[in-house]
PDB file of C-alpha atoms in Angstrom:
ATOM      1  CA  UNK A   1     -30.525  10.948 -12.513  1.00 86.00           C
ATOM      2  CA  UNK A   2     -27.580   8.364 -11.271  1.00 96.00           C
ATOM      3  CA  UNK A   3     -24.316  10.246 -11.474  1.00 98.00           C
ATOM      4  CA  UNK A   4     -21.144   8.024 -13.941  1.00 99.00           C
ATOM      5  CA  UNK A   5     -17.876   6.827 -12.919  1.00 99.00           C
ATOM      6  CA  UNK A   6     -15.123   6.762 -15.403  1.00 98.00           C
ATOM      7  CA  UNK A   7     -13.065   3.139 -14.688  1.00 97.00           C
ATOM      8  CA  UNK A   8      -9.021   4.275 -15.790  1.00 94.00           C
ATOM      9  CA  UNK A   9      -7.751   1.414 -15.432  1.00 91.00           C
ATOM     10  CA  UNK A  10      -9.305  -2.263 -15.766  1.00 88.00           C
ATOM     11  CA  UNK A  11     -11.728  -3.437 -13.224  1.00 89.00           C
ATOM     12  CA  UNK A  12     -13.456  -6.525 -12.851  1.00 91.00           C
ATOM     13  CA  UNK A  13     -17.865  -6.943 -13.764  1.00 93.00           C
ATOM     14  CA  UNK A  14     -18.231  -8.369 -10.511  1.00 93.00           C
ATOM     15  CA  UNK A  15     -17.179  -4.564  -9.440  1.00 93.00           C
ATOM     16  CA  UNK A  16     -19.025  -2.777 -12.231  1.00 96.00           C
ATOM     17  CA  UNK A  17     -22.125  -4.063 -10.854  1.00 96.00           C
ATOM     18  CA  UNK A  18     -21.050  -3.677  -7.788  1.00 96.00           C
ATOM     19  CA  UNK A  19     -20.941   0.034  -8.847  1.00 97.00           C
ATOM     20  CA  UNK A  20     -24.204  -0.141 -10.811  1.00 97.00           C
ATOM     21  CA  UNK A  21     -25.871  -0.429  -7.987  1.00 97.00           C
ATOM     22  CA  UNK A  22     -25.431   3.589  -7.272  1.00 98.00           C
ATOM     23  CA  UNK A  23     -24.121   4.855 -10.347  1.00 98.00           C
ATOM     24  CA  UNK A  24     -23.821   4.726 -14.042  1.00 98.00           C
ATOM     25  CA  UNK A  25     -20.234   3.145 -15.544  1.00 98.00           C
ATOM     26  CA  UNK A  26     -17.907   3.655 -18.043  1.00 98.00           C
ATOM     27  CA  UNK A  27     -15.094   1.600 -18.644  1.00 96.00           C
ATOM     28  CA  UNK A  28     -13.392   1.605 -21.810  1.00 93.00           C
ATOM     29  CA  UNK A  29     -12.672  -2.035 -24.035  1.00 90.00           C
ATOM     30  CA  UNK A  30      -9.887  -1.697 -25.353  1.00 86.00           C
ATOM     31  CA  UNK A  31     -12.124  -3.822 -28.281  1.00 85.00           C
ATOM     32  CA  UNK A  32     -13.974  -0.351 -28.644  1.00 85.00           C
ATOM     33  CA  UNK A  33     -10.702   1.462 -30.208  1.00 87.00           C
ATOM     34  CA  UNK A  34      -7.631   3.588 -28.520  1.00 90.00           C
ATOM     35  CA  UNK A  35      -8.311   3.228 -24.677  1.00 91.00           C
ATOM     36  CA  UNK A  36      -7.166   7.112 -24.102  1.00 91.00           C
ATOM     37  CA  UNK A  37      -9.196   8.629 -26.206  1.00 94.00           C
ATOM     38  CA  UNK A  38     -12.143   6.710 -25.279  1.00 95.00           C
ATOM     39  CA  UNK A  39     -10.989   7.487 -21.096  1.00 95.00           C
ATOM     40  CA  UNK A  40     -11.430  11.789 -23.189  1.00 95.00           C
ATOM     41  CA  UNK A  41     -14.638  11.644 -24.684  1.00 96.00           C
ATOM     42  CA  UNK A  42     -16.345  10.013 -21.198  1.00 97.00           C
ATOM     43  CA  UNK A  43     -14.375  12.320 -19.011  1.00 98.00           C
ATOM     44  CA  UNK A  44     -16.380  15.066 -19.512  1.00 98.00           C
ATOM     45  CA  UNK A  45     -18.997  13.557 -18.326  1.00 97.00           C
ATOM     46  CA  UNK A  46     -18.177  11.957 -15.151  1.00 98.00           C
ATOM     47  CA  UNK A  47     -18.777  12.652 -11.684  1.00 99.00           C
ATOM     48  CA  UNK A  48     -15.922  10.091 -10.057  1.00 99.00           C
ATOM     49  CA  UNK A  49     -12.801   8.148 -11.765  1.00 98.00           C
ATOM     50  CA  UNK A  50     -11.216   4.749 -10.148  1.00 98.00           C
ATOM     51  CA  UNK A  51      -8.867   2.936 -11.290  1.00 96.00           C
ATOM     52  CA  UNK A  52      -4.515   3.026 -10.763  1.00 93.00           C
ATOM     53  CA  UNK A  53      -1.257   3.673 -12.498  1.00 87.00           C
ATOM     54  CA  UNK A  54      -3.015   7.122 -14.840  1.00 91.00           C
ATOM     55  CA  UNK A  55      -1.006  10.587 -14.245  1.00 94.00           C
ATOM     56  CA  UNK A  56      -3.856  12.798 -13.228  1.00 97.00           C
ATOM     57  CA  UNK A  57      -3.710  16.355 -13.205  1.00 96.00           C
ATOM     58  CA  UNK A  58      -4.431  19.909 -14.860  1.00 96.00           C
ATOM     59  CA  UNK A  59      -3.608  19.136 -18.248  1.00 95.00           C
ATOM     60  CA  UNK A  60      -5.613  15.649 -17.677  1.00 96.00           C
ATOM     61  CA  UNK A  61      -8.843  17.070 -16.167  1.00 97.00           C
ATOM     62  CA  UNK A  62      -8.782  20.462 -17.833  1.00 95.00           C
ATOM     63  CA  UNK A  63     -12.220  18.979 -19.454  1.00 94.00           C
ATOM     64  CA  UNK A  64     -13.500  16.728 -16.328  1.00 98.00           C
ATOM     65  CA  UNK A  65     -16.314  20.190 -15.405  1.00 97.00           C
ATOM     66  CA  UNK A  66     -17.894  17.683 -13.301  1.00 98.00           C
ATOM     67  CA  UNK A  67     -14.844  15.552 -11.549  1.00 99.00           C
ATOM     68  CA  UNK A  68     -16.036  15.400  -7.122  1.00 99.00           C
ATOM     69  CA  UNK A  69     -13.818  12.363  -6.686  1.00 99.00           C
ATOM     70  CA  UNK A  70     -10.298  10.395  -7.813  1.00 99.00           C
ATOM     71  CA  UNK A  71     -10.605   6.950  -5.891  1.00 98.00           C
ATOM     72  CA  UNK A  72      -7.266   5.683  -6.629  1.00 98.00           C
ATOM     73  CA  UNK A  73      -6.054   1.665  -6.005  1.00 96.00           C
ATOM     74  CA  UNK A  74      -3.096   1.335  -4.832  1.00 94.00           C
ATOM     75  CA  UNK A  75      -1.529   2.918  -1.553  1.00 92.00           C
ATOM     76  CA  UNK A  76       1.014   5.873  -3.329  1.00 90.00           C
ATOM     77  CA  UNK A  77      -0.532   8.185  -5.162  1.00 94.00           C
ATOM     78  CA  UNK A  78       2.849  10.269  -6.671  1.00 92.00           C
ATOM     79  CA  UNK A  79       0.292  10.404  -9.843  1.00 92.00           C
ATOM     80  CA  UNK A  80      -2.278  12.770  -8.832  1.00 97.00           C
ATOM     81  CA  UNK A  81      -1.463  16.004  -8.095  1.00 97.00           C
ATOM     82  CA  UNK A  82      -2.921  16.893  -5.164  1.00 97.00           C
ATOM     83  CA  UNK A  83      -2.427  20.559  -5.373  1.00 98.00           C
ATOM     84  CA  UNK A  84      -4.659  20.768  -8.757  1.00 98.00           C
ATOM     85  CA  UNK A  85      -7.177  18.448  -6.393  1.00 98.00           C
ATOM     86  CA  UNK A  86      -7.334  20.906  -4.371  1.00 98.00           C
ATOM     87  CA  UNK A  87      -7.703  23.525  -6.085  1.00 98.00           C
ATOM     88  CA  UNK A  88     -10.638  22.670  -7.558  1.00 98.00           C
ATOM     89  CA  UNK A  89     -11.920  20.953  -4.302  1.00 98.00           C
ATOM     90  CA  UNK A  90     -11.560  16.788  -5.971  1.00 99.00           C
ATOM     91  CA  UNK A  91     -11.160  14.789  -3.399  1.00 99.00           C
ATOM     92  CA  UNK A  92      -8.437  11.783  -3.278  1.00 99.00           C
ATOM     93  CA  UNK A  93      -8.390   8.571  -1.643  1.00 99.00           C
ATOM     94  CA  UNK A  94      -6.851   5.620  -1.948  1.00 98.00           C
ATOM     95  CA  UNK A  95      -6.235   2.565  -0.195  1.00 97.00           C
ATOM     96  CA  UNK A  96      -3.824   2.050   2.376  1.00 93.00           C
ATOM     97  CA  UNK A  97      -3.177  -0.803   4.818  1.00 91.00           C
ATOM     98  CA  UNK A  98      -4.791  -3.874   2.352  1.00 95.00           C
ATOM     99  CA  UNK A  99      -1.862  -4.325   0.513  1.00 95.00           C
ATOM    100  CA  UNK A 100       0.605  -4.284   3.746  1.00 96.00           C
ATOM    101  CA  UNK A 101       0.607  -7.804   3.494  1.00 98.00           C
ATOM    102  CA  UNK A 102       1.041  -8.923   0.755  1.00 97.00           C
ATOM    103  CA  UNK A 103       3.369  -5.976  -0.232  1.00 97.00           C
ATOM    104  CA  UNK A 104       5.396  -7.605   3.574  1.00 98.00           C
ATOM    105  CA  UNK A 105       5.865 -10.322   1.671  1.00 99.00           C
ATOM    106  CA  UNK A 106       7.286  -9.581  -1.287  1.00 99.00           C
ATOM    107  CA  UNK A 107       9.765  -7.666   0.043  1.00 99.00           C
ATOM    108  CA  UNK A 108      10.668 -10.335   1.984  1.00 98.00           C
ATOM    109  CA  UNK A 109      10.560 -12.700  -1.195  1.00 99.00           C
ATOM    110  CA  UNK A 110      13.292  -9.839  -2.790  1.00 99.00           C
ATOM    111  CA  UNK A 111      14.978  -9.567   0.128  1.00 99.00           C
ATOM    112  CA  UNK A 112      16.098 -13.657   0.586  1.00 99.00           C
ATOM    113  CA  UNK A 113      16.308 -14.481  -3.657  1.00 98.00           C
ATOM    114  CA  UNK A 114      18.703 -11.865  -3.994  1.00 99.00           C
ATOM    115  CA  UNK A 115      20.709 -13.648  -0.871  1.00 99.00           C
ATOM    116  CA  UNK A 116      20.538 -16.976  -2.128  1.00 98.00           C
ATOM    117  CA  UNK A 117      20.612 -16.060  -5.612  1.00 98.00           C
ATOM    118  CA  UNK A 118      17.559 -17.424  -6.584  1.00 98.00           C
ATOM    119  CA  UNK A 119      17.084 -16.191  -9.929  1.00 96.00           C
ATOM    120  CA  UNK A 120      20.342 -16.603 -11.101  1.00 96.00           C
ATOM    121  CA  UNK A 121      20.951 -19.555 -10.154  1.00 97.00           C
ATOM    122  CA  UNK A 122      17.077 -20.661 -11.081  1.00 97.00           C
ATOM    123  CA  UNK A 123      18.410 -19.480 -14.752  1.00 96.00           C
ATOM    124  CA  UNK A 124      21.595 -21.398 -14.207  1.00 96.00           C
ATOM    125  CA  UNK A 125      20.028 -24.940 -13.521  1.00 98.00           C
ATOM    126  CA  UNK A 126      17.974 -24.147 -16.785  1.00 98.00           C
ATOM    127  CA  UNK A 127      20.629 -23.392 -18.781  1.00 97.00           C
ATOM    128  CA  UNK A 128      22.375 -27.092 -18.223  1.00 98.00           C
ATOM    129  CA  UNK A 129      25.289 -25.890 -16.402  1.00 97.00           C
ATOM    130  CA  UNK A 130      25.053 -28.046 -13.446  1.00 97.00           C
ATOM    131  CA  UNK A 131      27.054 -30.779 -14.079  1.00 96.00           C
ATOM    132  CA  UNK A 132      29.344 -31.207 -10.636  1.00 95.00           C
ATOM    133  CA  UNK A 133      28.505 -30.142  -7.139  1.00 94.00           C
ATOM    134  CA  UNK A 134      27.982 -25.873  -6.336  1.00 94.00           C
ATOM    135  CA  UNK A 135      31.680 -24.186  -6.180  1.00 95.00           C
ATOM    136  CA  UNK A 136      31.661 -21.256  -3.738  1.00 97.00           C
ATOM    137  CA  UNK A 137      31.463 -18.750  -6.600  1.00 95.00           C
ATOM    138  CA  UNK A 138      27.739 -19.910  -6.558  1.00 96.00           C
ATOM    139  CA  UNK A 139      27.284 -19.151  -2.842  1.00 98.00           C
ATOM    140  CA  UNK A 140      24.857 -17.273  -1.867  1.00 98.00           C
ATOM    141  CA  UNK A 141      24.865 -15.640   2.004  1.00 98.00           C
ATOM    142  CA  UNK A 142      22.858 -15.790   5.008  1.00 99.00           C
ATOM    143  CA  UNK A 143      19.864 -13.402   6.288  1.00 99.00           C
ATOM    144  CA  UNK A 144      19.232 -15.257   9.354  1.00 99.00           C
ATOM    145  CA  UNK A 145      20.679 -13.382  11.599  1.00 99.00           C
ATOM    146  CA  UNK A 146      21.454 -10.706   9.463  1.00 99.00           C
ATOM    147  CA  UNK A 147      20.711  -6.752  10.533  1.00 99.00           C
ATOM    148  CA  UNK A 148      17.546  -5.757   8.620  1.00 99.00           C
ATOM    149  CA  UNK A 149      18.164  -2.042   8.137  1.00 99.00           C
ATOM    150  CA  UNK A 150      14.467  -0.588   7.520  1.00 99.00           C
ATOM    151  CA  UNK A 151      13.774   3.612   5.657  1.00 99.00           C
ATOM    152  CA  UNK A 152      10.369   3.659   6.181  1.00 98.00           C
ATOM    153  CA  UNK A 153       8.966   2.402   8.808  1.00 98.00           C
ATOM    154  CA  UNK A 154       5.320   2.856   8.858  1.00 96.00           C
ATOM    155  CA  UNK A 155       2.627   0.408   8.173  1.00 96.00           C
ATOM    156  CA  UNK A 156       4.481  -2.626   5.277  1.00 97.00           C
ATOM    157  CA  UNK A 157       8.500  -1.123   6.946  1.00 98.00           C
ATOM    158  CA  UNK A 158       6.506  -2.380  10.044  1.00 98.00           C
ATOM    159  CA  UNK A 159       5.401  -5.506   8.157  1.00 98.00           C
ATOM    160  CA  UNK A 160       9.025  -6.026   6.580  1.00 99.00           C
ATOM    161  CA  UNK A 161      10.557  -5.820  10.087  1.00 99.00           C
ATOM    162  CA  UNK A 162       7.782  -7.928  11.921  1.00 99.00           C
ATOM    163  CA  UNK A 163       9.506 -11.278   9.157  1.00 99.00           C
ATOM    164  CA  UNK A 164      12.749 -10.315   9.857  1.00 99.00           C
ATOM    165  CA  UNK A 165      13.068  -9.497  13.468  1.00 99.00           C
ATOM    166  CA  UNK A 166      10.324 -13.035  14.733  1.00 98.00           C
ATOM    167  CA  UNK A 167      11.407 -15.337  11.384  1.00 98.00           C
ATOM    168  CA  UNK A 168      14.589 -14.596  11.357  1.00 99.00           C
ATOM    169  CA  UNK A 169      15.993 -13.339  14.324  1.00 99.00           C
ATOM    170  CA  UNK A 170      17.276 -10.316  12.403  1.00 99.00           C
ATOM    171  CA  UNK A 171      17.986  -7.128  14.278  1.00 99.00           C
ATOM    172  CA  UNK A 172      15.492  -4.368  13.265  1.00 99.00           C
ATOM    173  CA  UNK A 173      17.464  -0.878  12.543  1.00 99.00           C
ATOM    174  CA  UNK A 174      15.281   1.519  11.080  1.00 99.00           C
ATOM    175  CA  UNK A 175      15.688   5.451   9.580  1.00 99.00           C
ATOM    176  CA  UNK A 176      12.568   8.522   9.096  1.00 96.00           C
ATOM    177  CA  UNK A 177      11.019  11.473   9.794  1.00 94.00           C
ATOM    178  CA  UNK A 178       9.563  10.185  13.683  1.00 95.00           C
ATOM    179  CA  UNK A 179      10.891   7.280  15.953  1.00 97.00           C
ATOM    180  CA  UNK A 180       8.806   4.095  16.826  1.00 97.00           C
ATOM    181  CA  UNK A 181       8.479   3.784  20.992  1.00 98.00           C
ATOM    182  CA  UNK A 182       6.265   1.034  20.096  1.00 97.00           C
ATOM    183  CA  UNK A 183       8.072  -0.945  17.096  1.00 98.00           C
ATOM    184  CA  UNK A 184      11.444   0.010  18.968  1.00 98.00           C
ATOM    185  CA  UNK A 185       9.795  -2.593  22.147  1.00 98.00           C
ATOM    186  CA  UNK A 186       7.848  -4.369  20.529  1.00 98.00           C
ATOM    187  CA  UNK A 187      10.835  -5.568  17.763  1.00 98.00           C
ATOM    188  CA  UNK A 188      14.136  -4.010  19.450  1.00 98.00           C
ATOM    189  CA  UNK A 189      14.261  -2.347  16.949  1.00 99.00           C
ATOM    190  CA  UNK A 190      17.048   0.858  17.090  1.00 99.00           C
ATOM    191  CA  UNK A 191      16.269   4.040  15.735  1.00 99.00           C
ATOM    192  CA  UNK A 192      19.496   5.791  13.279  1.00 99.00           C
ATOM    193  CA  UNK A 193      20.124   8.393  10.818  1.00 98.00           C
ATOM    194  CA  UNK A 194      19.519   7.071   7.788  1.00 99.00           C
ATOM    195  CA  UNK A 195      23.739   7.242   7.550  1.00 99.00           C
ATOM    196  CA  UNK A 196      24.273   5.167  10.056  1.00 99.00           C
ATOM    197  CA  UNK A 197      21.839   2.196   9.291  1.00 99.00           C
ATOM    198  CA  UNK A 198      23.656   2.540   5.709  1.00 99.00           C
ATOM    199  CA  UNK A 199      26.900   1.978   7.017  1.00 99.00           C
ATOM    200  CA  UNK A 200      25.735  -0.864   9.291  1.00 99.00           C
ATOM    201  CA  UNK A 201      22.699  -3.136   8.150  1.00 99.00           C
ATOM    202  CA  UNK A 202      22.946  -6.221   5.706  1.00 99.00           C
ATOM    203  CA  UNK A 203      19.623  -5.923   4.307  1.00 99.00           C
ATOM    204  CA  UNK A 204      18.430  -2.461   3.171  1.00 99.00           C
ATOM    205  CA  UNK A 205      14.801  -1.527   2.051  1.00 99.00           C
ATOM    206  CA  UNK A 206      13.719   0.765   1.109  1.00 99.00           C
ATOM    207  CA  UNK A 207      10.021   1.724   2.250  1.00 98.00           C
ATOM    208  CA  UNK A 208       9.481   5.242   1.487  1.00 97.00           C
ATOM    209  CA  UNK A 209       7.008   7.690  -0.001  1.00 94.00           C
ATOM    210  CA  UNK A 210       7.970   9.055  -3.079  1.00 94.00           C
ATOM    211  CA  UNK A 211       9.174  12.946  -2.504  1.00 94.00           C
ATOM    212  CA  UNK A 212      10.808  16.079  -3.343  1.00 95.00           C
ATOM    213  CA  UNK A 213      13.167  15.232  -0.195  1.00 96.00           C
ATOM    214  CA  UNK A 214      13.019  10.845  -1.165  1.00 98.00           C
ATOM    215  CA  UNK A 215      13.563  11.204  -4.562  1.00 98.00           C
ATOM    216  CA  UNK A 216      17.142  10.567  -5.171  1.00 99.00           C
ATOM    217  CA  UNK A 217      18.208  10.267  -1.388  1.00 99.00           C
ATOM    218  CA  UNK A 218      20.463   6.967  -2.214  1.00 99.00           C
ATOM    219  CA  UNK A 219      22.560   7.680  -4.996  1.00 99.00           C
ATOM    220  CA  UNK A 220      25.895   7.082  -5.623  1.00 99.00           C
ATOM    221  CA  UNK A 221      27.426   8.408  -2.017  1.00 99.00           C
ATOM    222  CA  UNK A 222      25.279   6.138   0.228  1.00 99.00           C
ATOM    223  CA  UNK A 223      25.826   3.260  -2.217  1.00 99.00           C
ATOM    224  CA  UNK A 224      29.333   4.391  -0.902  1.00 99.00           C
ATOM    225  CA  UNK A 225      28.403   3.975   2.244  1.00 99.00           C
ATOM    226  CA  UNK A 226      26.847   0.989   2.707  1.00 99.00           C
ATOM    227  CA  UNK A 227      28.835  -2.861   2.995  1.00 99.00           C
ATOM    228  CA  UNK A 228      30.501  -4.231   0.152  1.00 98.00           C
ATOM    229  CA  UNK A 229      28.911  -7.272   1.364  1.00 98.00           C
ATOM    230  CA  UNK A 230      25.199  -5.806   1.556  1.00 99.00           C
ATOM    231  CA  UNK A 231      21.790  -5.341  -0.417  1.00 99.00           C
ATOM    232  CA  UNK A 232      19.092  -2.765  -1.110  1.00 99.00           C
ATOM    233  CA  UNK A 233      15.574  -3.980  -1.475  1.00 99.00           C
ATOM    234  CA  UNK A 234      13.216  -1.577  -3.217  1.00 99.00           C
ATOM    235  CA  UNK A 235       9.373  -2.071  -2.828  1.00 98.00           C
ATOM    236  CA  UNK A 236       9.024   1.619  -2.669  1.00 97.00           C
ATOM    237  CA  UNK A 237       8.990   3.561  -5.637  1.00 96.00           C
ATOM    238  CA  UNK A 238      11.810   3.678  -8.367  1.00 98.00           C
ATOM    239  CA  UNK A 239      13.085   7.359  -8.406  1.00 98.00           C
ATOM    240  CA  UNK A 240      13.764   6.707  -4.447  1.00 99.00           C
ATOM    241  CA  UNK A 241      16.914   5.453  -6.566  1.00 99.00           C
ATOM    242  CA  UNK A 242      19.481   6.636  -8.283  1.00 99.00           C
ATOM    243  CA  UNK A 243      19.120   4.136 -10.725  1.00 99.00           C
ATOM    244  CA  UNK A 244      22.556   4.271 -12.859  1.00 98.00           C
ATOM    245  CA  UNK A 245      24.746   5.014  -9.721  1.00 99.00           C
ATOM    246  CA  UNK A 246      23.340   1.925  -8.654  1.00 99.00           C
ATOM    247  CA  UNK A 247      23.697  -0.094 -11.396  1.00 99.00           C
ATOM    248  CA  UNK A 248      27.626   1.141 -11.650  1.00 99.00           C
ATOM    249  CA  UNK A 249      27.894   0.573  -8.166  1.00 99.00           C
ATOM    250  CA  UNK A 250      26.841  -3.434  -8.937  1.00 99.00           C
ATOM    251  CA  UNK A 251      28.769  -3.579 -11.771  1.00 98.00           C
ATOM    252  CA  UNK A 252      31.561  -2.613  -9.782  1.00 98.00           C
ATOM    253  CA  UNK A 253      30.988  -5.346  -7.241  1.00 97.00           C
ATOM    254  CA  UNK A 254      30.645  -1.883  -3.895  1.00 98.00           C
ATOM    255  CA  UNK A 255      27.273  -3.410  -3.353  1.00 99.00           C
ATOM    256  CA  UNK A 256      27.142  -6.968  -3.606  1.00 98.00           C
ATOM    257  CA  UNK A 257      23.520  -7.537  -5.031  1.00 99.00           C
ATOM    258  CA  UNK A 258      19.554  -5.331  -5.057  1.00 99.00           C
ATOM    259  CA  UNK A 259      15.417  -6.916  -5.263  1.00 99.00           C
ATOM    260  CA  UNK A 260      14.195  -5.033  -6.985  1.00 99.00           C
ATOM    261  CA  UNK A 261       9.789  -4.073  -7.957  1.00 99.00           C
ATOM    262  CA  UNK A 262      10.000   0.114  -8.562  1.00 98.00           C
ATOM    263  CA  UNK A 263      12.212   1.770 -10.996  1.00 98.00           C
ATOM    264  CA  UNK A 264      12.672   5.398 -12.867  1.00 97.00           C
ATOM    265  CA  UNK A 265      10.271   4.279 -15.305  1.00 96.00           C
ATOM    266  CA  UNK A 266       8.251   1.556 -15.556  1.00 94.00           C
ATOM    267  CA  UNK A 267       7.067  -0.348 -17.490  1.00 94.00           C
ATOM    268  CA  UNK A 268      10.930  -0.775 -18.728  1.00 94.00           C
ATOM    269  CA  UNK A 269      11.360  -2.624 -21.132  1.00 93.00           C
ATOM    270  CA  UNK A 270      15.447  -2.656 -21.273  1.00 95.00           C
ATOM    271  CA  UNK A 271      17.707  -1.711 -19.003  1.00 97.00           C
ATOM    272  CA  UNK A 272      21.564  -2.533 -18.665  1.00 98.00           C
ATOM    273  CA  UNK A 273      19.985  -3.545 -14.500  1.00 98.00           C
ATOM    274  CA  UNK A 274      19.127  -6.690 -16.753  1.00 97.00           C
ATOM    275  CA  UNK A 275      22.940  -7.123 -17.802  1.00 96.00           C
ATOM    276  CA  UNK A 276      23.370  -8.225 -14.537  1.00 97.00           C
ATOM    277  CA  UNK A 277      23.220 -11.939 -12.129  1.00 95.00           C
ATOM    278  CA  UNK A 278      23.500  -9.461  -8.830  1.00 97.00           C
ATOM    279  CA  UNK A 279      20.176  -8.034  -9.272  1.00 98.00           C
ATOM    280  CA  UNK A 280      16.403  -9.136  -8.517  1.00 98.00           C
ATOM    281  CA  UNK A 281      13.803  -7.621 -11.443  1.00 98.00           C
ATOM    282  CA  UNK A 282       9.959  -8.177 -10.731  1.00 98.00           C
ATOM    283  CA  UNK A 283       8.028  -5.458 -13.182  1.00 98.00           C
ATOM    284  CA  UNK A 284       6.865  -3.514 -10.013  1.00 96.00           C
ATOM    285  CA  UNK A 285       4.140  -6.692  -8.261  1.00 97.00           C
ATOM    286  CA  UNK A 286       4.088  -5.394  -4.414  1.00 96.00           C
ATOM    287  CA  UNK A 287       0.676  -6.154  -4.377  1.00 95.00           C
ATOM    288  CA  UNK A 288       0.175  -8.614  -7.491  1.00 95.00           C
ATOM    289  CA  UNK A 289      -2.303 -11.177  -5.643  1.00 97.00           C
ATOM    290  CA  UNK A 290      -6.044 -12.359  -7.393  1.00 94.00           C
ATOM    291  CA  UNK A 291      -7.310 -11.860  -3.023  1.00 96.00           C
ATOM    292  CA  UNK A 292      -4.674  -8.093  -2.518  1.00 96.00           C
ATOM    293  CA  UNK A 293      -5.862  -6.571  -5.538  1.00 94.00           C
ATOM    294  CA  UNK A 294      -9.293  -7.718  -5.395  1.00 94.00           C
ATOM    295  CA  UNK A 295      -9.824  -5.778  -1.614  1.00 96.00           C
ATOM    296  CA  UNK A 296      -8.438  -3.043  -2.644  1.00 96.00           C
ATOM    297  CA  UNK A 297     -10.543  -2.418  -5.367  1.00 95.00           C
ATOM    298  CA  UNK A 298     -13.446  -2.785  -3.370  1.00 96.00           C
ATOM    299  CA  UNK A 299     -12.293  -0.287  -0.985  1.00 97.00           C
ATOM    300  CA  UNK A 300     -11.010   2.254  -3.853  1.00 98.00           C
ATOM    301  CA  UNK A 301     -15.268   1.512  -4.945  1.00 98.00           C
ATOM    302  CA  UNK A 302     -16.285   1.953  -0.999  1.00 98.00           C
ATOM    303  CA  UNK A 303     -14.710   5.314  -0.520  1.00 98.00           C
ATOM    304  CA  UNK A 304     -15.457   5.952  -3.707  1.00 99.00           C
ATOM    305  CA  UNK A 305     -19.337   5.475  -3.251  1.00 98.00           C
ATOM    306  CA  UNK A 306     -18.842   7.686  -0.175  1.00 98.00           C
ATOM    307  CA  UNK A 307     -17.780  10.306  -2.002  1.00 98.00           C
ATOM    308  CA  UNK A 308     -20.462  10.842  -4.546  1.00 98.00           C
ATOM    309  CA  UNK A 309     -22.871  10.340  -2.188  1.00 98.00           C
ATOM    310  CA  UNK A 310     -22.451  12.966   0.578  1.00 98.00           C
ATOM    311  CA  UNK A 311     -20.532  10.789   2.867  1.00 98.00           C
ATOM    312  CA  UNK A 312     -17.051  11.398   4.072  1.00 98.00           C
ATOM    313  CA  UNK A 313     -14.297   8.481   2.444  1.00 98.00           C
ATOM    314  CA  UNK A 314     -12.828   6.289   5.018  1.00 98.00           C
ATOM    315  CA  UNK A 315      -9.355   6.713   2.966  1.00 98.00           C
ATOM    316  CA  UNK A 316      -9.163  10.416   1.837  1.00 99.00           C
ATOM    317  CA  UNK A 317      -6.384  11.709   1.184  1.00 98.00           C
ATOM    318  CA  UNK A 318      -7.399  15.024   1.042  1.00 98.00           C
ATOM    319  CA  UNK A 319      -9.489  16.498   3.361  1.00 98.00           C
ATOM    320  CA  UNK A 320     -10.118  19.833   2.931  1.00 98.00           C
ATOM    321  CA  UNK A 321     -12.158  18.735   0.265  1.00 98.00           C
ATOM    322  CA  UNK A 322     -14.507  17.257   1.584  1.00 98.00           C
ATOM    323  CA  UNK A 323     -17.769  19.647   1.813  1.00 91.00           C
ATOM    324  CA  UNK A 324     -19.907  17.587   3.951  1.00 80.00           C
TER     325      UNK A 324
END
C-alpha cells in the first residue's frame, strides 16, 4: 500500500505527477471549499506533508498520527515547532542553497532601488510631476564604493557581499556568530561587532534566521547607532526588526531609508510603512522567480521521497529523528 502525501500549499501538476510515482497525493482544492478544512480532514491519513507558509506544531498536528516527515519548500523553518517534531520523531527538511542567488539578487534590488529612490520616483513620474529637470530634493545616493555591512554572512549573505564587492567596489563589513576566514580573504571582508558595523556601514543588510536571539535585534537603540545617511535592508525575517522603531526613525529622518521584503506580520494589507516615501516595500518575494521556486519544490519532493522510502533526506534539519 502506498503512503499518503498531503500538500499544505500549492504545487504544480508536474510535481503532483512526480510524487504520484511513489505515493497517493492529496492537494486541497480551493474550488472544493475551505482549504483549511480539507487539510484537517486529510491530515490523519498523511505520512508526509509538503508545502510552505503554514505554522505546524503540537496543536496543528495532534491528529497526524501517521506523520513521518514535513518537507518545507523554504530555507527558514521558524514556522515549525522543531522541539515537538523531535518529540514525535517527525523529520523536518528544508531547501537551503537553492534560493541563494535569487534572494541575493533581490537584496541588491532593494539596495539599488532604495538608494536611487526608484519606486518613489516611478510613482512621482507616473503622477505627471515631471515638468522640469529633477532638483536636489529628489536626488538619490550613490551605491558604488559605499560600505556594505552584512549581518549574517551565510550563503545568502556571502552572495550579497560578492555582488557588492565585485560589482560595485564596496568595502564589506560583516557581523555574526563566527569569523569567515575564506570570505575575509576572497572579499577582503572585515569582521565587526554589530555595534561597530551599524556605526560604519552605509548600507546594512540583514540576513539572519529568526530566533530568540535575533528577534528585534534591530530596535530603536540599534537604529540610533546607524548613520543618518544609511539605508537598512531586511531580507531575513520581519521580527528581526522592531517595525515601530523603524517607522519612527524613517519618519523623523534619523535614517535615510529602508528596503523591506519581510515584516513582523505577514501578509501585510496596511501599515504606516506604506505612508513613507523613503521605504521600498515588497511582498516577501526573496525567492519568487519561476525557476527558483520550481527548483525549491523539486528539492522538497526529493527530500520527502527519500524520507518516506527509508533513506536519509539531503536537507534534514533534525537528524536525530532519522531512524534508517
